[in-house]
Tab-separated table of C-alpha atoms in Angstrom:
chain	number	residue	atom	x	y	z
Y	136	MET	CA	-26.575	120.424	-78.546
Y	137	PRO	CA	-28.302	122.297	-75.865
Y	138	PRO	CA	-26.505	123.201	-72.687
Y	139	LYS	CA	-26.593	120.696	-69.879
Y	140	ALA	CA	-28.472	121.822	-66.751
Y	141	ALA	CA	-26.296	123.422	-63.946
Y	142	LYS	CA	-26.023	121.536	-60.536
Y	143	LYS	CA	-26.755	123.791	-57.757
Y	144	GLY	CA	-24.010	125.353	-55.517
Y	145	SER	CA	-23.205	123.763	-52.247
Y	146	ALA	CA	-24.782	125.519	-49.326
Y	147	LYS	CA	-21.135	126.580	-48.322
Y	148	LYS	CA	-20.910	129.196	-45.464
Y	149	PRO	CA	-19.826	132.532	-46.290
Y	150	ASN	CA	-16.673	133.822	-44.562
Y	151	ALA	CA	-17.107	136.261	-41.654
Y	152	SER	CA	-15.990	139.188	-43.519
Y	153	GLY	CA	-18.173	138.667	-46.584
Y	154	ALA	CA	-21.821	137.913	-46.995
Y	155	SER	CA	-22.629	136.355	-43.522
Y	156	ALA	CA	-26.023	137.719	-43.635
Y	157	VAL	CA	-26.911	135.746	-46.628
Y	158	GLY	CA	-26.512	132.561	-45.451
Y	159	LYS	CA	-27.519	129.330	-46.940
Y	160	ASN	CA	-30.314	131.099	-48.616
Y	161	TRP	CA	-28.090	133.033	-51.170
Y	162	GLU	CA	-30.010	131.943	-54.288
Y	163	ALA	CA	-33.373	133.352	-52.710
Y	164	GLY	CA	-31.756	136.342	-51.492
Y	165	LEU	CA	-30.289	137.090	-54.708
Y	166	SER	CA	-33.637	136.679	-56.469
Y	167	ARG	CA	-35.222	138.891	-54.175
Y	168	ALA	CA	-32.760	141.640	-54.025
Y	169	PRO	CA	-34.018	144.913	-55.652
Y	170	PHE	CA	-31.863	146.142	-58.430
Y	171	GLU	CA	-33.784	149.168	-59.208
Y	172	GLU	CA	-35.227	151.485	-56.586
Y	173	GLU	CA	-37.209	154.709	-56.805
Y	174	SER	CA	-33.867	156.665	-55.927
Y	175	TRP	CA	-31.836	154.691	-58.272
Y	176	GLN	CA	-32.547	153.702	-61.786
Y	177	ALA	CA	-30.461	152.021	-64.378
Y	178	CYS	CA	-30.534	151.486	-68.169
Y	179	VAL	CA	-29.266	148.149	-69.385
Y	180	SER	CA	-28.519	147.744	-73.021
Y	181	LEU	CA	-27.506	144.544	-74.691
Y	182	VAL	CA	-25.077	144.944	-77.604
Y	183	VAL	CA	-24.796	142.421	-80.221
Y	184	GLY	CA	-23.003	142.351	-83.622
Y	185	ARG	CA	-24.956	141.603	-86.662
Y	186	SER	CA	-22.235	139.182	-87.807
Y	187	PRO	CA	-18.996	137.517	-86.364
Y	188	GLU	CA	-17.070	140.127	-88.514
Y	189	GLU	CA	-19.140	142.741	-86.781
Y	190	GLU	CA	-19.293	141.417	-83.702
Y	191	LYS	CA	-15.497	142.367	-83.385
Y	192	LEU	CA	-16.450	145.953	-83.259
Y	193	THR	CA	-17.720	145.162	-79.865
Y	194	GLN	CA	-14.007	144.717	-78.840
Y	195	ALA	CA	-12.950	148.424	-79.778
Y	196	LEU	CA	-16.276	149.619	-77.891
Y	197	SER	CA	-15.153	147.585	-74.899
Y	198	VAL	CA	-11.621	149.277	-74.869
Y	199	ALA	CA	-13.048	152.472	-75.055
Y	200	ALA	CA	-15.814	152.195	-72.560
Y	201	GLN	CA	-13.294	151.233	-70.134
Y	202	LYS	CA	-11.447	154.578	-70.315
Y	203	PRO	CA	-12.586	157.064	-67.772
Y	204	GLN	CA	-15.050	158.865	-70.413
Y	205	ARG	CA	-18.284	158.792	-69.214
Y	206	LYS	CA	-18.747	158.478	-65.331
Y	207	LEU	CA	-22.126	156.841	-65.442
Y	208	PHE	CA	-21.557	154.117	-67.854
Y	209	SER	CA	-20.225	150.374	-66.647
Y	210	LEU	CA	-19.433	147.425	-68.782
Y	211	LEU	CA	-20.300	143.981	-68.302
Y	212	THR	CA	-18.656	141.566	-70.941
Y	213	TRP	CA	-18.501	137.643	-71.291
Y	214	GLU	CA	-14.552	137.856	-70.677
Y	215	SER	CA	-15.039	139.860	-67.340
Y	216	THR	CA	-17.816	137.446	-66.402
Y	217	VAL	CA	-15.557	134.261	-66.821
Y	218	ALA	CA	-12.804	136.026	-64.831
Y	219	LYS	CA	-15.124	136.814	-62.215
Y	220	ILE	CA	-16.415	133.369	-62.065
Y	221	HIS	CA	-12.570	131.938	-61.831
Y	222	GLU	CA	-11.821	134.499	-59.089
Y	223	LEU	CA	-14.872	133.625	-56.847
Y	224	GLY	CA	-15.992	130.148	-58.017
Y	225	ASN	CA	-13.281	128.310	-56.419
Y	226	PRO	CA	-14.501	127.063	-52.952
Y	227	LYS	CA	-10.806	126.209	-51.980
Y	228	ALA	CA	-9.105	129.308	-53.198
Y	229	LYS	CA	-8.471	132.242	-50.688
Y	230	ARG	CA	-11.083	134.733	-51.173
Y	231	PRO	CA	-10.743	138.618	-51.054
Y	232	ASP	CA	-10.965	140.172	-47.476
Y	233	GLU	CA	-14.567	141.326	-48.206
Y	234	ALA	CA	-16.144	139.040	-50.521
Y	235	PRO	CA	-18.885	140.592	-52.102
Y	236	VAL	CA	-22.556	139.497	-51.383
Y	237	PHE	CA	-24.087	136.667	-53.268
Y	238	TYR	CA	-20.705	135.175	-54.659
Y	239	GLU	CA	-21.843	131.843	-54.046
Y	240	VAL	CA	-23.262	132.130	-57.270
Y	241	THR	CA	-20.169	131.716	-59.201
Y	242	GLU	CA	-19.313	128.273	-57.737
Y	243	PRO	CA	-21.893	125.945	-59.718
Y	244	ALA	CA	-20.639	128.180	-62.962
Y	245	LYS	CA	-16.990	127.616	-62.057
Y	246	VAL	CA	-18.005	123.753	-62.001
Y	247	LEU	CA	-19.673	123.903	-65.506
Y	248	LEU	CA	-16.621	125.858	-67.012
Y	249	ASP	CA	-13.974	123.414	-65.731
Y	250	ALA	CA	-16.051	120.610	-67.332
Y	251	GLY	CA	-16.280	122.240	-70.530
Y	252	ASP	CA	-19.814	122.760	-70.403
Y	253	GLU	CA	-22.093	125.642	-71.231
Y	254	ILE	CA	-23.645	127.910	-68.726
Y	255	PRO	CA	-27.447	127.838	-69.031
Y	256	CYS	CA	-29.342	130.923	-68.991
Y	257	ASP	CA	-30.886	130.798	-65.532
Y	258	LEU	CA	-27.660	130.660	-63.909
Y	259	MET	CA	-25.916	133.117	-66.209
Y	260	ALA	CA	-28.991	135.553	-65.395
Y	261	ASN	CA	-28.071	135.002	-61.594
Y	262	ILE	CA	-24.636	135.688	-62.132
Y	263	LEU	CA	-25.269	138.985	-64.205
Y	264	LYS	CA	-27.506	140.184	-61.553
Y	265	PHE	CA	-24.702	139.328	-58.937
Y	266	GLN	CA	-22.503	141.791	-60.741
Y	267	LEU	CA	-25.180	144.344	-61.727
Y	268	LEU	CA	-25.672	144.492	-57.743
Y	269	GLN	CA	-22.124	145.367	-57.591
Y	270	ILE	CA	-22.141	148.033	-59.823
Y	271	LYS	CA	-25.040	149.664	-58.046
Y	272	ALA	CA	-23.386	149.460	-54.805
Y	273	ASN	CA	-20.201	150.823	-56.305
Y	274	ASP	CA	-22.264	153.607	-57.915
Y	275	GLN	CA	-24.154	154.501	-54.668
Y	276	GLN	CA	-20.989	154.321	-52.726
Y	277	ARG	CA	-19.334	156.867	-55.268
Y	278	ARG	CA	-22.128	159.382	-54.931
Y	279	GLU	CA	-21.880	159.402	-50.877
Y	280	ALA	CA	-18.261	160.083	-51.312
Y	281	GLU	CA	-18.610	162.908	-53.453
Y	282	GLN	CA	-21.350	164.324	-51.325
Y	283	ASP	CA	-19.353	163.820	-48.143
Y	284	LYS	CA	-16.428	165.290	-49.729
Y	285	GLY	CA	-18.402	168.446	-50.785
Y	286	GLY	CA	-20.050	168.901	-47.510
Y	287	ALA	CA	-23.701	168.468	-47.063
Y	288	LYS	CA	-24.728	169.461	-50.772
Y	289	VAL	CA	-27.659	168.456	-52.867
Y	290	THR	CA	-26.630	166.449	-55.906
Y	291	ASP	CA	-28.325	165.716	-59.251
Y	292	LYS	CA	-28.603	162.471	-61.104
Y	293	LYS	CA	-25.321	162.664	-62.279
Y	294	GLY	CA	-23.960	162.951	-58.727
Y	295	LYS	CA	-23.029	166.602	-59.152
Y	296	SER	CA	-23.158	169.504	-56.829
Y	297	PRO	CA	-25.061	172.359	-58.111
Y	298	PRO	CA	-23.671	176.023	-57.467
Y	299	SER	CA	-23.997	177.398	-54.207
Y	300	PRO	CA	-25.985	180.372	-53.975
Y	301	VAL	CA	-23.726	181.888	-51.466
Y	302	GLY	CA	-20.824	184.042	-52.859
Y	303	PRO	CA	-17.306	182.607	-53.071
Y	304	SER	CA	-15.257	182.858	-49.935
Y	305	LYS	CA	-12.753	185.859	-49.661
Y	306	GLU	CA	-10.199	183.766	-48.222
Y	307	LYS	CA	-7.406	183.214	-50.497
Y	308	LYS	CA	-6.332	179.598	-51.024
Y	309	THR	CA	-3.448	178.303	-52.641
Y	310	LYS	CA	-3.060	174.729	-53.734
Y	311	LEU	CA	0.348	173.250	-54.672
Y	312	LYS	CA	0.674	170.350	-56.748
Y	313	ARG	CA	2.941	167.232	-56.115
Y	314	ARG	CA	4.635	165.184	-58.284
Y	315	ASP	CA	2.742	162.061	-57.245
Y	316	ASP	CA	-0.766	163.872	-57.564
Y	317	VAL	CA	-2.838	162.286	-60.104
Y	318	GLU	CA	-5.124	164.398	-62.174
Y	319	PRO	CA	-8.798	163.371	-61.694
Y	320	PRO	CA	-10.353	162.203	-65.025
Y	321	LYS	CA	-12.229	164.511	-67.342
Y	322	TYR	CA	-15.413	163.067	-68.209
Y	323	ILE	CA	-17.371	163.998	-71.377
Y	324	ASP	CA	-20.623	164.484	-69.099
Y	325	ASP	CA	-23.075	164.024	-71.965
Y	326	GLU	CA	-25.542	162.016	-70.152
Y	327	PRO	CA	-29.123	163.760	-70.044
Y	328	GLU	CA	-29.901	165.467	-66.575
Y	329	ASP	CA	-33.431	163.799	-66.446
Y	330	GLY	CA	-32.219	160.300	-67.237
Y	331	PRO	CA	-31.322	157.289	-64.933
Y	332	GLN	CA	-28.472	157.171	-62.527
Y	333	HIS	CA	-26.469	154.747	-64.373
Y	334	TYR	CA	-26.085	152.996	-67.766
Y	335	ILE	CA	-24.723	149.627	-68.249
Y	336	LEU	CA	-23.348	147.971	-71.277
Y	337	LEU	CA	-23.811	144.129	-71.738
Y	338	LEU	CA	-21.301	142.700	-74.628
Y	339	GLY	CA	-20.607	139.140	-75.637
Y	340	PHE	CA	-23.847	137.348	-74.393
Y	341	PHE	CA	-25.657	135.644	-77.587
Y	342	GLN	CA	-28.447	133.847	-75.407
Y	343	PRO	CA	-31.910	135.614	-76.303
Y	344	HIS	CA	-33.483	133.794	-73.493
Y	345	LEU	CA	-31.152	135.581	-71.232
Y	346	ILE	CA	-33.459	138.783	-71.660
Y	347	GLY	CA	-36.352	136.781	-70.207
Y	348	ALA	CA	-34.470	135.103	-67.373
Y	349	LEU	CA	-33.103	138.643	-66.454
Y	350	ASP	CA	-36.373	139.989	-66.387
Y	351	ALA	CA	-37.817	137.369	-63.937
Y	352	LEU	CA	-35.118	138.545	-61.832
Y	353	GLY	CA	-36.106	141.920	-61.689
Y	354	VAL	CA	-33.415	143.250	-64.261
Y	355	HIS	CA	-35.231	144.641	-67.161
Y	356	VAL	CA	-32.930	145.220	-70.227
Y	357	ALA	CA	-34.239	148.345	-71.917
Y	358	ASN	CA	-32.279	148.108	-75.403
Y	359	VAL	CA	-31.002	145.424	-77.965
Y	360	ILE	CA	-28.525	147.260	-79.889
Y	361	LYS	CA	-27.530	145.550	-83.228
Y	362	LEU	CA	-23.958	146.773	-84.099
Y	363	CYS	CA	-23.391	146.829	-87.962
Y	364	SER	CA	-20.588	147.814	-90.114
Y	365	GLU	CA	-20.193	150.106	-93.150
Y	366	HIS	CA	-17.815	147.908	-94.530
Y	367	THR	CA	-20.022	144.663	-94.419
Y	368	GLN	CA	-22.958	146.686	-95.833
Y	369	THR	CA	-20.925	148.179	-98.672
Y	370	SER	CA	-19.671	144.642	-99.445
Y	371	GLU	CA	-23.173	142.974	-99.501
Y	372	GLU	CA	-24.444	145.819	-101.738
Y	373	GLN	CA	-21.709	145.261	-104.270
Y	374	GLN	CA	-22.300	141.645	-104.239
Y	375	GLU	CA	-25.991	142.155	-104.877
Y	376	GLU	CA	-25.148	144.384	-107.578
Y	377	SER	CA	-22.652	142.400	-109.384
Y	378	PRO	CA	-23.957	140.523	-112.618
Y	379	PHE	CA	-24.138	136.820	-112.565
Y	380	GLY	CA	-22.156	134.829	-114.929
Y	381	GLY	CA	-19.324	136.542	-116.997
Y	382	ASN	CA	-15.647	135.620	-116.434
Y	383	GLU	CA	-15.828	136.640	-112.565
Y	384	GLN	CA	-15.731	134.064	-110.025
Y	385	THR	CA	-16.764	134.484	-106.791
Y	386	THR	CA	-14.996	132.270	-104.005
Y	387	SER	CA	-16.397	132.082	-100.493
Y	388	PRO	CA	-13.811	132.581	-97.554
Y	389	VAL	CA	-12.998	129.110	-95.706
Y	390	LEU	CA	-14.233	129.496	-92.319
Y	391	ASP	CA	-12.812	127.516	-89.322
Y	392	SER	CA	-14.861	125.918	-86.585
Y	393	ALA	CA	-14.825	128.779	-84.324
Y	394	GLU	CA	-15.973	131.278	-86.832
Y	395	VAL	CA	-18.855	129.005	-87.762
Y	396	HIS	CA	-19.834	128.443	-84.260
Y	397	GLY	CA	-19.827	132.219	-83.804
Y	398	ARG	CA	-21.776	132.719	-86.677
Y	399	ALA	CA	-24.349	129.917	-85.739
Y	400	GLU	CA	-24.784	131.860	-82.369
Y	401	LEU	CA	-25.528	135.027	-83.601
Y	402	ASP	CA	-28.062	133.627	-86.218
Y	403	LEU	CA	-29.731	131.779	-83.104
Y	404	PHE	CA	-29.592	135.074	-81.291
Y	405	TRP	CA	-31.290	137.326	-83.878
Y	406	SER	CA	-33.901	134.741	-84.977
Y	407	GLY	CA	-34.872	133.886	-81.562
Y	408	LEU	CA	-34.879	137.575	-79.961
Y	409	ARG	CA	-38.366	138.626	-81.339
Y	410	PRO	CA	-40.223	135.447	-80.355
Y	411	VAL	CA	-38.733	135.927	-76.723
Y	412	LEU	CA	-39.915	139.657	-76.461
Y	413	ASP	CA	-43.293	138.161	-77.514
Y	414	SER	CA	-43.621	135.388	-75.109
Y	415	GLY	CA	-44.057	137.590	-72.181
Y	416	PRO	CA	-47.753	138.426	-70.535
Y	417	PRO	CA	-49.563	141.419	-71.689
Y	418	GLN	CA	-48.270	143.543	-68.782
Y	419	SER	CA	-44.456	142.123	-69.142
Y	420	LYS	CA	-41.623	144.818	-69.323
Y	421	LEU	CA	-40.496	142.429	-72.423
Y	422	HIS	CA	-42.768	144.415	-74.586
Y	423	ASP	CA	-40.920	147.342	-73.826
Y	424	VAL	CA	-37.602	146.063	-75.126
Y	425	VAL	CA	-36.327	148.380	-78.016
Y	426	GLN	CA	-34.346	146.933	-80.800
Y	427	LEU	CA	-31.642	149.653	-82.263
Y	428	SER	CA	-29.237	149.281	-84.626
Y	429	TYR	CA	-26.016	151.506	-84.947
Y	430	THR	CA	-23.651	151.376	-88.177
Y	431	ALA	CA	-20.076	151.872	-87.046
Y	432	PRO	CA	-17.037	152.871	-89.213
Y	433	ASP	CA	-15.189	150.426	-91.240
Y	434	LEU	CA	-12.473	148.936	-88.805
Y	435	SER	CA	-11.079	146.381	-91.175
Y	436	SER	CA	-8.123	148.704	-92.182
Y	437	HIS	CA	-7.270	149.591	-88.467
Y	438	THR	CA	-6.887	146.412	-86.848
Y	439	GLN	CA	-2.828	146.839	-86.657
Y	440	ASN	CA	-3.118	150.324	-85.258
Y	441	PRO	CA	-4.368	150.645	-81.656
Y	442	ASP	CA	-4.523	154.323	-81.529
Y	443	ALA	CA	-6.971	154.146	-84.660
Y	444	GLU	CA	-8.680	151.214	-83.305
Y	445	LEU	CA	-9.267	153.182	-80.145
Y	446	GLU	CA	-10.514	156.250	-82.111
Y	447	ILE	CA	-13.068	154.033	-83.861
Y	448	GLY	CA	-13.932	152.728	-80.466
Y	449	ASN	CA	-14.559	156.293	-79.274
Y	450	GLN	CA	-16.754	156.807	-82.176
Y	451	ILE	CA	-18.834	153.621	-81.541
Y	452	PHE	CA	-19.225	154.558	-77.855
Y	453	GLU	CA	-20.385	158.063	-78.732
Y	454	GLY	CA	-22.753	156.608	-81.164
Y	455	VAL	CA	-24.287	153.963	-78.968
Y	456	ALA	CA	-24.359	156.283	-75.921
Y	457	ASN	CA	-26.533	159.032	-78.154
Y	458	LEU	CA	-28.465	156.132	-79.604
Y	459	ILE	CA	-29.496	155.385	-75.943
Y	460	TYR	CA	-30.222	159.148	-74.978
Y	461	ASP	CA	-32.517	159.325	-78.086
Y	462	CYS	CA	-34.291	156.236	-76.891
Y	463	LEU	CA	-34.763	157.454	-73.280
Y	464	ASN	CA	-36.113	160.807	-75.034
Y	465	TRP	CA	-38.560	158.562	-77.122
Y	466	ARG	CA	-39.781	156.737	-74.041
Y	467	GLN	CA	-40.665	160.085	-72.151
Y	468	GLN	CA	-42.184	161.485	-75.014
Y	469	HIS	CA	-44.482	158.204	-75.627
Y	470	GLN	CA	-45.045	158.325	-71.870
Y	471	HIS	CA	-46.018	161.898	-72.068
Y	472	TYR	CA	-48.721	160.899	-74.602
Y	473	LEU	CA	-50.137	157.988	-72.555
Y	474	ASP	CA	-50.359	160.254	-69.285
Y	475	ASN	CA	-52.194	162.837	-71.111
Y	476	MET	CA	-54.282	160.778	-73.459
Y	477	GLU	CA	-58.023	160.871	-72.646
Y	478	LEU	CA	-60.425	158.198	-73.851
Y	479	PHE	CA	-64.052	158.979	-74.339
Y	480	SER	CA	-66.957	156.157	-74.734
Y	481	VAL	CA	-69.134	157.035	-77.572
Y	482	PRO	CA	-72.710	155.752	-77.185
Y	483	THR	CA	-74.393	153.746	-79.823
Y	484	VAL	CA	-78.258	153.452	-80.501
Y	485	VAL	CA	-79.466	150.273	-81.304
Y	486	VAL	CA	-83.175	150.265	-82.782
Y	487	MET	CA	-84.837	146.648	-82.774
Y	488	ASP	CA	-87.662	146.397	-85.690
Y	489	ALA	CA	-90.898	144.571	-84.426
Y	490	GLU	CA	-91.238	142.811	-87.545
Y	491	PRO	CA	-88.728	142.046	-90.202
Y	492	ALA	CA	-89.051	144.481	-93.180
Y	493	GLU	CA	-90.148	142.803	-96.356
Y	494	VAL	CA	-87.577	142.792	-98.984
Y	495	VAL	CA	-88.905	143.772	-102.432
Y	496	PRO	CA	-86.722	142.962	-105.259
Y	497	THR	CA	-85.767	145.701	-107.648
Y	498	PRO	CA	-86.515	145.082	-111.248
Y	499	LEU	CA	-83.869	145.319	-113.446
Y	500	PRO	CA	-83.811	148.101	-116.193
Y	501	VAL	CA	-84.843	146.690	-119.644
Y	502	THR	CA	-83.528	148.297	-122.868
Y	503	PRO	CA	-85.082	148.031	-126.384
Y	504	ARG	CA	-82.060	145.504	-127.028
Y	505	SER	CA	-82.353	143.512	-123.905
Y	506	LYS	CA	-86.025	143.441	-124.113
Y	507	LYS	CA	-85.716	141.887	-128.038
Y	508	LYS	CA	-83.152	139.572	-126.435
Y	509	PHE	CA	-85.460	138.633	-123.500
Y	510	VAL	CA	-88.491	137.864	-125.741
Y	511	ARG	CA	-86.462	135.749	-127.980
Y	512	GLU	CA	-84.978	133.805	-125.032
Y	513	GLU	CA	-88.544	133.205	-124.068
Y	514	THR	CA	-90.078	131.997	-127.419
Y	515	PRO	CA	-90.496	128.237	-127.281
Y	516	PRO	CA	-88.788	126.097	-129.589
Y	517	ASP	CA	-90.303	124.914	-132.954
Y	518	GLN	CA	-92.059	121.469	-132.284
Y	519	GLY	CA	-92.919	120.845	-135.930
């Protein structure tokens, strides 16, 4: 059953401390707001499990990605999006002191969720862009704060300050550590120097048309990563290799309605992804979306052990991050090839004959045996 169309949110006045500059035209303002700029680029990747069993791997990835491991990575999940809708979408509820810009987009989504309806792709794309703009603003504020804290220093794409050419000061400084001091997080810091300013992972979204809706809003998804499991692949290979017949009986697991619905959602996503990417016009960035695949370790035996699950989540996070880095390198190499490719026009000579040449049939070679046969075939039948 297709989702019902969402009603447009009411033109509610924003509070004074919030998005007062947006006014009643928040929808048009959100659509026109630039996500990427020349000074700030982002790499958005959609991570989806191949099956409901493998979609559970995204939960381990979510736990690991929310830890302070990589400074330039942010996470947007379906659960966090629903929480944001309930937080900001109720017009009667008390809003935060500083409501984020374009928060009005959550109001029609809140109405749909309260009615038990699905959120259509166009509205969900607007909600995601609203959250992506928040991630952009937070990252830019972090960079400015780090730059102000370190003085007027030049920072690279990672927001780091390169070492100053001036030698260290001879003044000796001692810094005592207090009990309530919190150690700053130690990041892995494996992002490429020539990469974008930020990386964003989208988890839990199974609408293939969402990629096209985001593209229409100026948010271009770079990668769609299929998350697979070693356990599932091994089970499928064993099932294919097992002989039919015999005394062995194969029993299919009984799935509840939620699992059946989840499997149907994923089947529709993977079957509809390629048509969506191919539906863009010739110059559309939908044709630049790369489909990748990552095979994660088996998680089935570690579901009851949080530490083991976190360790596997860290492995998945590292594998997905490295896959994104590799894809960025491939894109750069391809762009270098396009920038340095030279095309030469090769002239062709067309000769037009004044009169068509007479075609002379070539006689077939005649051997003694074929000559006898030919003569025998030309002999008229006996009339007498």
